[in-house]
Amino acid sequence: TVLATKVARQVSSHFDYVIWRSLINAPPLTSLLRGWVHILSQQQRQRLPDHLDEQLELLFDYLRRQRCLLILDNVETIMQQEGRAGHYRPGYELYGQLFQRFGDSEHQSCLLLTSRERPQGLARFANDQPLVCFHHLAGLAEAAGLAMLQDQGLSGPTHILEGLVEHYSGHPLALKLIAQTIQQLFAGDIAAFVREEARIFDDIRDLLDHQFARVSALERDLLVWLAIEREAVSPQLLRENLVRVEAGGVFL
Protein backbone atom coordinates (compact mmCIF):
# COMPACT_ATOMS: atom_id res chain seq x y z
CA THR A 1 0.00 0.00 0.00
CA VAL A 2 2.80 2.40 0.89
CA LEU A 3 4.65 1.58 -2.32
CA ALA A 4 1.49 2.02 -4.42
CA THR A 5 0.90 5.40 -2.79
CA LYS A 6 4.42 6.52 -3.62
CA VAL A 7 4.10 5.34 -7.22
CA ALA A 8 0.79 7.18 -7.61
CA ARG A 9 2.32 10.43 -6.39
CA GLN A 10 5.33 10.11 -8.68
CA VAL A 11 3.35 9.42 -11.86
CA SER A 12 0.25 11.52 -11.19
CA SER A 13 1.35 14.25 -13.61
CA HIS A 14 1.04 11.76 -16.50
CA PHE A 15 -2.67 11.18 -15.89
CA ASP A 16 -5.84 13.22 -16.11
CA TYR A 17 -7.30 11.36 -13.13
CA VAL A 18 -5.82 9.30 -10.29
CA ILE A 19 -8.51 7.49 -8.30
CA TRP A 20 -7.68 5.39 -5.24
CA ARG A 21 -10.17 2.92 -3.79
CA SER A 22 -9.65 0.47 -0.96
CA LEU A 23 -11.52 -2.82 -1.11
CA ILE A 24 -11.03 -3.43 2.61
CA ASN A 25 -14.81 -3.34 3.14
CA ALA A 26 -15.47 -5.42 0.01
CA PRO A 27 -17.82 -3.05 -1.89
CA PRO A 28 -19.96 -4.60 -4.64
CA LEU A 29 -18.59 -4.03 -8.12
CA THR A 30 -21.58 -1.87 -9.10
CA SER A 31 -20.83 0.50 -6.22
CA LEU A 32 -17.21 0.80 -7.34
CA LEU A 33 -18.16 1.42 -10.97
CA ARG A 34 -20.75 4.02 -9.99
CA GLY A 35 -18.12 5.99 -8.08
CA TRP A 36 -15.60 5.83 -10.90
CA VAL A 37 -18.09 6.90 -13.55
CA HIS A 38 -19.38 9.72 -11.35
CA ILE A 39 -15.86 11.15 -11.08
CA LEU A 40 -14.82 10.56 -14.70
CA SER A 41 -18.02 12.17 -16.00
CA GLN A 42 -17.28 15.22 -13.84
CA GLN A 43 -20.35 14.46 -11.73
CA GLN A 44 -22.60 14.53 -14.79
CA ARG A 45 -23.49 10.84 -14.72
CA GLN A 46 -25.58 9.86 -11.70
CA ARG A 47 -26.93 6.46 -12.76
CA LEU A 48 -25.44 3.36 -14.36
CA PRO A 49 -27.02 1.15 -17.02
CA ASP A 50 -28.75 -1.94 -15.67
CA HIS A 51 -26.46 -4.59 -17.17
CA LEU A 52 -22.78 -5.17 -16.35
CA ASP A 53 -21.68 -5.23 -20.00
CA GLU A 54 -23.19 -1.79 -20.52
CA GLN A 55 -21.66 -0.51 -17.29
CA LEU A 56 -18.19 -1.67 -18.34
CA GLU A 57 -18.61 -0.25 -21.82
CA LEU A 58 -19.52 3.12 -20.30
CA LEU A 59 -16.48 3.02 -18.01
CA PHE A 60 -14.07 2.10 -20.78
CA ASP A 61 -15.49 4.80 -23.01
CA TYR A 62 -14.20 7.29 -20.44
CA LEU A 63 -10.91 5.38 -20.07
CA ARG A 64 -10.33 5.58 -23.81
CA ARG A 65 -10.98 9.32 -23.93
CA GLN A 66 -9.04 10.19 -20.77
CA ARG A 67 -5.82 8.87 -19.32
CA CYS A 68 -6.64 7.54 -15.87
CA LEU A 69 -4.80 5.67 -13.14
CA LEU A 70 -7.20 3.55 -11.12
CA ILE A 71 -5.82 1.95 -7.96
CA LEU A 72 -7.51 -0.86 -6.03
CA ASP A 73 -5.92 -1.57 -2.66
CA ASN A 74 -6.44 -4.72 -0.54
CA VAL A 75 -7.85 -6.79 -3.40
CA GLU A 76 -7.40 -9.96 -1.31
CA THR A 77 -10.45 -8.82 0.70
CA ILE A 78 -12.76 -9.99 -2.11
CA MET A 79 -11.01 -13.39 -2.22
CA GLN A 80 -12.12 -16.47 -0.34
CA GLN A 81 -10.36 -17.35 2.90
CA GLU A 82 -9.15 -20.85 3.71
CA GLY A 83 -9.45 -22.02 0.12
CA ARG A 84 -7.43 -21.97 -3.05
CA ALA A 85 -5.62 -18.69 -3.47
CA GLY A 86 -7.13 -16.14 -5.82
CA HIS A 87 -10.70 -17.47 -5.90
CA TYR A 88 -13.36 -14.81 -5.46
CA ARG A 89 -15.83 -14.75 -2.62
CA PRO A 90 -19.41 -15.62 -3.64
CA GLY A 91 -20.97 -12.52 -5.20
CA TYR A 92 -17.61 -10.96 -6.15
CA GLU A 93 -16.84 -12.99 -9.26
CA LEU A 94 -17.83 -9.98 -11.41
CA TYR A 95 -14.58 -8.28 -10.40
CA GLY A 96 -12.90 -10.89 -12.58
CA GLN A 97 -14.73 -9.49 -15.60
CA LEU A 98 -13.50 -6.00 -14.78
CA PHE A 99 -9.88 -7.19 -14.55
CA GLN A 100 -10.23 -9.20 -17.74
CA ARG A 101 -11.68 -6.20 -19.57
CA PHE A 102 -8.65 -4.12 -18.59
CA GLY A 103 -6.38 -6.78 -20.08
CA ASP A 104 -8.39 -7.34 -23.24
CA SER A 105 -9.58 -3.83 -24.18
CA GLU A 106 -7.85 -0.97 -25.93
CA HIS A 107 -7.65 2.14 -23.76
CA GLN A 108 -5.08 4.62 -22.51
CA SER A 109 -5.50 4.06 -18.78
CA CYS A 110 -3.88 1.90 -16.10
CA LEU A 111 -5.18 -0.30 -13.30
CA LEU A 112 -2.90 -0.92 -10.31
CA LEU A 113 -3.83 -3.66 -7.84
CA THR A 114 -2.31 -4.46 -4.45
CA SER A 115 -3.11 -7.87 -3.06
CA ARG A 116 -1.74 -10.70 -0.93
CA GLU A 117 -3.18 -13.09 -3.52
CA ARG A 118 -3.15 -13.00 -7.30
CA PRO A 119 -6.74 -12.98 -8.62
CA GLN A 120 -7.67 -16.09 -10.55
CA GLY A 121 -7.26 -15.79 -14.31
CA LEU A 122 -4.76 -12.93 -14.35
CA ALA A 123 -1.69 -15.09 -14.84
CA ARG A 124 -2.43 -15.65 -18.54
CA PHE A 125 -2.51 -11.91 -19.18
CA ALA A 126 1.13 -11.60 -18.16
CA ASN A 127 2.01 -14.13 -20.88
CA ASP A 128 -0.30 -12.77 -23.57
CA GLN A 129 -0.10 -9.04 -22.91
CA PRO A 130 3.26 -7.25 -22.54
CA LEU A 131 1.50 -4.35 -20.79
CA VAL A 132 0.23 -6.62 -17.99
CA CYS A 133 2.81 -7.45 -15.34
CA PHE A 134 3.17 -8.56 -11.74
CA HIS A 135 5.66 -7.39 -9.15
CA HIS A 136 6.16 -9.71 -6.18
CA LEU A 137 7.24 -7.82 -3.08
CA ALA A 138 9.79 -9.42 -0.78
CA GLY A 139 11.05 -7.99 2.50
CA LEU A 140 13.21 -4.90 2.57
CA ALA A 141 16.91 -5.31 2.05
CA GLU A 142 19.05 -4.95 5.15
CA ALA A 143 20.14 -1.39 4.36
CA ALA A 144 16.57 -0.25 3.63
CA GLY A 145 15.24 -1.91 6.79
CA LEU A 146 17.98 -0.29 8.84
CA ALA A 147 17.12 3.12 7.37
CA MET A 148 13.43 2.59 8.20
CA LEU A 149 14.19 1.81 11.86
CA GLN A 150 16.43 4.86 12.09
CA ASP A 151 13.73 7.03 10.48
CA GLN A 152 11.40 5.80 13.23
CA GLY A 153 13.81 7.25 15.81
CA LEU A 154 15.65 4.10 16.85
CA SER A 155 19.38 4.26 17.45
CA GLY A 156 21.86 1.70 18.64
CA PRO A 157 24.58 -0.68 17.52
CA THR A 158 24.25 -1.48 13.84
CA HIS A 159 24.41 -5.23 14.38
CA ILE A 160 21.43 -5.11 16.78
CA LEU A 161 19.33 -3.07 14.34
CA GLU A 162 20.30 -5.40 11.51
CA GLY A 163 19.27 -8.33 13.72
CA LEU A 164 15.78 -6.86 14.05
CA VAL A 165 15.50 -6.45 10.28
CA GLU A 166 16.52 -10.08 9.77
CA HIS A 167 14.22 -11.38 12.52
CA TYR A 168 11.17 -9.75 10.91
CA SER A 169 12.28 -10.63 7.36
CA GLY A 170 12.36 -6.96 6.39
CA HIS A 171 8.57 -6.66 6.64
CA PRO A 172 7.93 -2.86 6.54
CA LEU A 173 4.78 -2.83 8.69
CA ALA A 174 6.33 -5.18 11.26
CA LEU A 175 9.40 -2.95 11.51
CA LYS A 176 7.21 0.12 12.06
CA LEU A 177 5.24 -1.69 14.75
CA ILE A 178 8.30 -2.85 16.68
CA ALA A 179 9.87 0.61 16.42
CA GLN A 180 6.75 2.11 18.02
CA THR A 181 6.74 -0.55 20.75
CA ILE A 182 10.44 -0.05 21.55
CA GLN A 183 9.89 3.71 21.79
CA GLN A 184 6.74 3.55 23.89
CA LEU A 185 7.40 0.59 26.21
CA PHE A 186 11.18 0.35 26.36
CA ALA A 187 12.08 4.07 26.11
CA GLY A 188 13.99 3.39 22.91
CA ASP A 189 16.18 0.69 24.50
CA ILE A 190 16.48 -1.97 21.78
CA ALA A 191 18.64 -4.26 23.91
CA ALA A 192 15.95 -4.32 26.62
CA PHE A 193 13.34 -5.23 24.03
CA VAL A 194 15.50 -8.09 22.77
CA ARG A 195 16.27 -9.32 26.32
CA GLU A 196 12.57 -9.48 27.15
CA GLU A 197 12.08 -11.79 24.16
CA ALA A 198 8.86 -9.84 23.50
CA ARG A 199 9.22 -10.00 19.73
CA ILE A 200 5.73 -11.40 19.23
CA PHE A 201 3.31 -8.93 20.81
CA ASP A 202 -0.29 -7.99 20.19
CA ASP A 203 0.18 -5.78 17.11
CA ILE A 204 2.49 -8.29 15.44
CA ARG A 205 0.23 -11.18 16.47
CA ASP A 206 -2.76 -9.42 14.87
CA LEU A 207 -0.77 -8.99 11.65
CA LEU A 208 0.22 -12.67 11.62
CA ASP A 209 -3.29 -13.84 12.53
CA HIS A 210 -4.78 -11.84 9.65
CA GLN A 211 -2.44 -13.45 7.14
CA PHE A 212 -2.64 -16.93 8.69
CA ALA A 213 -6.44 -16.84 8.46
CA ARG A 214 -6.24 -16.66 4.67
CA VAL A 215 -4.36 -19.91 4.12
CA SER A 216 -5.95 -23.31 3.48
CA ALA A 217 -5.96 -26.16 6.01
CA LEU A 218 -3.16 -27.94 4.13
CA GLU A 219 -1.06 -24.77 4.06
CA ARG A 220 -1.56 -24.38 7.81
CA ASP A 221 -0.39 -27.94 8.40
CA LEU A 222 2.68 -27.29 6.29
CA LEU A 223 3.47 -24.12 8.26
CA VAL A 224 3.09 -26.00 11.55
CA TRP A 225 5.50 -28.73 10.43
CA LEU A 226 8.00 -26.20 9.10
CA ALA A 227 7.92 -24.54 12.52
CA ILE A 228 8.40 -27.90 14.27
CA GLU A 229 11.35 -28.90 12.07
CA ARG A 230 12.96 -25.45 12.50
CA GLU A 231 15.36 -26.12 9.64
CA ALA A 232 15.09 -26.63 5.89
CA VAL A 233 13.53 -30.02 5.15
CA SER A 234 12.78 -31.98 2.00
CA PRO A 235 9.30 -32.17 0.46
CA GLN A 236 9.42 -35.93 1.09
CA LEU A 237 9.86 -35.46 4.86
CA LEU A 238 7.02 -32.94 4.97
CA ARG A 239 4.81 -35.37 3.07
CA GLU A 240 5.66 -38.16 5.55
CA ASN A 241 4.84 -35.89 8.50
CA LEU A 242 1.46 -35.03 7.02
CA VAL A 243 0.70 -38.68 6.29
CA ARG A 244 1.44 -39.64 9.91
CA VAL A 245 -0.97 -37.01 11.21
CA GLU A 246 -3.71 -38.06 8.79
CA ALA A 247 -3.21 -41.66 9.94
CA GLY A 248 -3.96 -40.65 13.51
CA GLY A 249 -0.49 -39.88 14.77
CA VAL A 250 -0.04 -37.47 17.66
CA PHE A 251 2.77 -34.96 17.99
CA LEU A 252 3.71 -32.60 20.81
Tab-separated table of N, CA and C in Angstrom, residues 4-5 12 17 24 37-38 82 88 120 131 142 162 168 174 186 227 242:
chain	number	residue	atom	x	y	z
A	4	ALA	N	2.468	1.579	-3.424
A	4	ALA	CA	1.493	2.020	-4.424
A	4	ALA	C	1.199	3.512	-4.276
A	5	THR	N	1.133	3.969	-3.037
A	5	THR	CA	0.905	5.397	-2.788
A	5	THR	C	2.038	6.237	-3.356
A	12	SER	N	1.555	10.854	-11.070
A	12	SER	CA	0.247	11.516	-11.188
A	12	SER	C	0.213	12.572	-12.301
A	17	TYR	N	-6.666	11.724	-14.395
A	17	TYR	CA	-7.296	11.364	-13.127
A	17	TYR	C	-6.477	10.276	-12.437
A	24	ILE	N	-11.080	-2.832	1.283
A	24	ILE	CA	-11.027	-3.432	2.611
A	24	ILE	C	-12.412	-3.792	3.132
A	37	VAL	N	-17.402	6.198	-12.468
A	37	VAL	CA	-18.095	6.897	-13.554
A	37	VAL	C	-18.529	8.292	-13.111
A	38	HIS	N	-18.960	8.411	-11.866
A	38	HIS	CA	-19.382	9.717	-11.347
A	38	HIS	C	-18.228	10.716	-11.416
A	82	GLU	N	-9.269	-19.423	3.409
A	82	GLU	CA	-9.148	-20.847	3.709
A	82	GLU	C	-9.449	-21.732	2.495
A	88	TYR	N	-12.526	-15.886	-5.976
A	88	TYR	CA	-13.361	-14.807	-5.461
A	88	TYR	C	-14.395	-15.317	-4.453
A	120	GLN	N	-7.610	-14.991	-9.600
A	120	GLN	CA	-7.668	-16.093	-10.555
A	120	GLN	C	-7.837	-15.562	-11.975
A	131	LEU	N	1.802	-5.482	-21.663
A	131	LEU	CA	1.500	-4.347	-20.788
A	131	LEU	C	0.909	-4.785	-19.445
A	142	GLU	N	18.521	-5.318	3.828
A	142	GLU	CA	19.045	-4.954	5.149
A	142	GLU	C	19.258	-3.447	5.297
A	162	GLU	N	20.334	-4.458	12.632
A	162	GLU	CA	20.296	-5.399	11.511
A	162	GLU	C	19.668	-6.727	11.943
A	168	TYR	N	12.498	-10.013	11.471
A	168	TYR	CA	11.169	-9.748	10.914
A	168	TYR	C	11.165	-9.798	9.389
A	174	ALA	N	5.817	-4.600	10.014
A	174	ALA	CA	6.328	-5.178	11.256
A	174	ALA	C	7.430	-4.303	11.847
A	186	PHE	N	9.802	0.609	25.935
A	186	PHE	CA	11.179	0.355	26.361
A	186	PHE	C	12.036	1.612	26.284
A	227	ALA	N	7.545	-25.112	11.227
A	227	ALA	CA	7.918	-24.537	12.523
A	227	ALA	C	8.483	-25.606	13.460
A	242	LEU	N	2.890	-35.220	7.230
A	242	LEU	CA	1.457	-35.028	7.016
A	242	LEU	C	0.724	-36.364	6.978
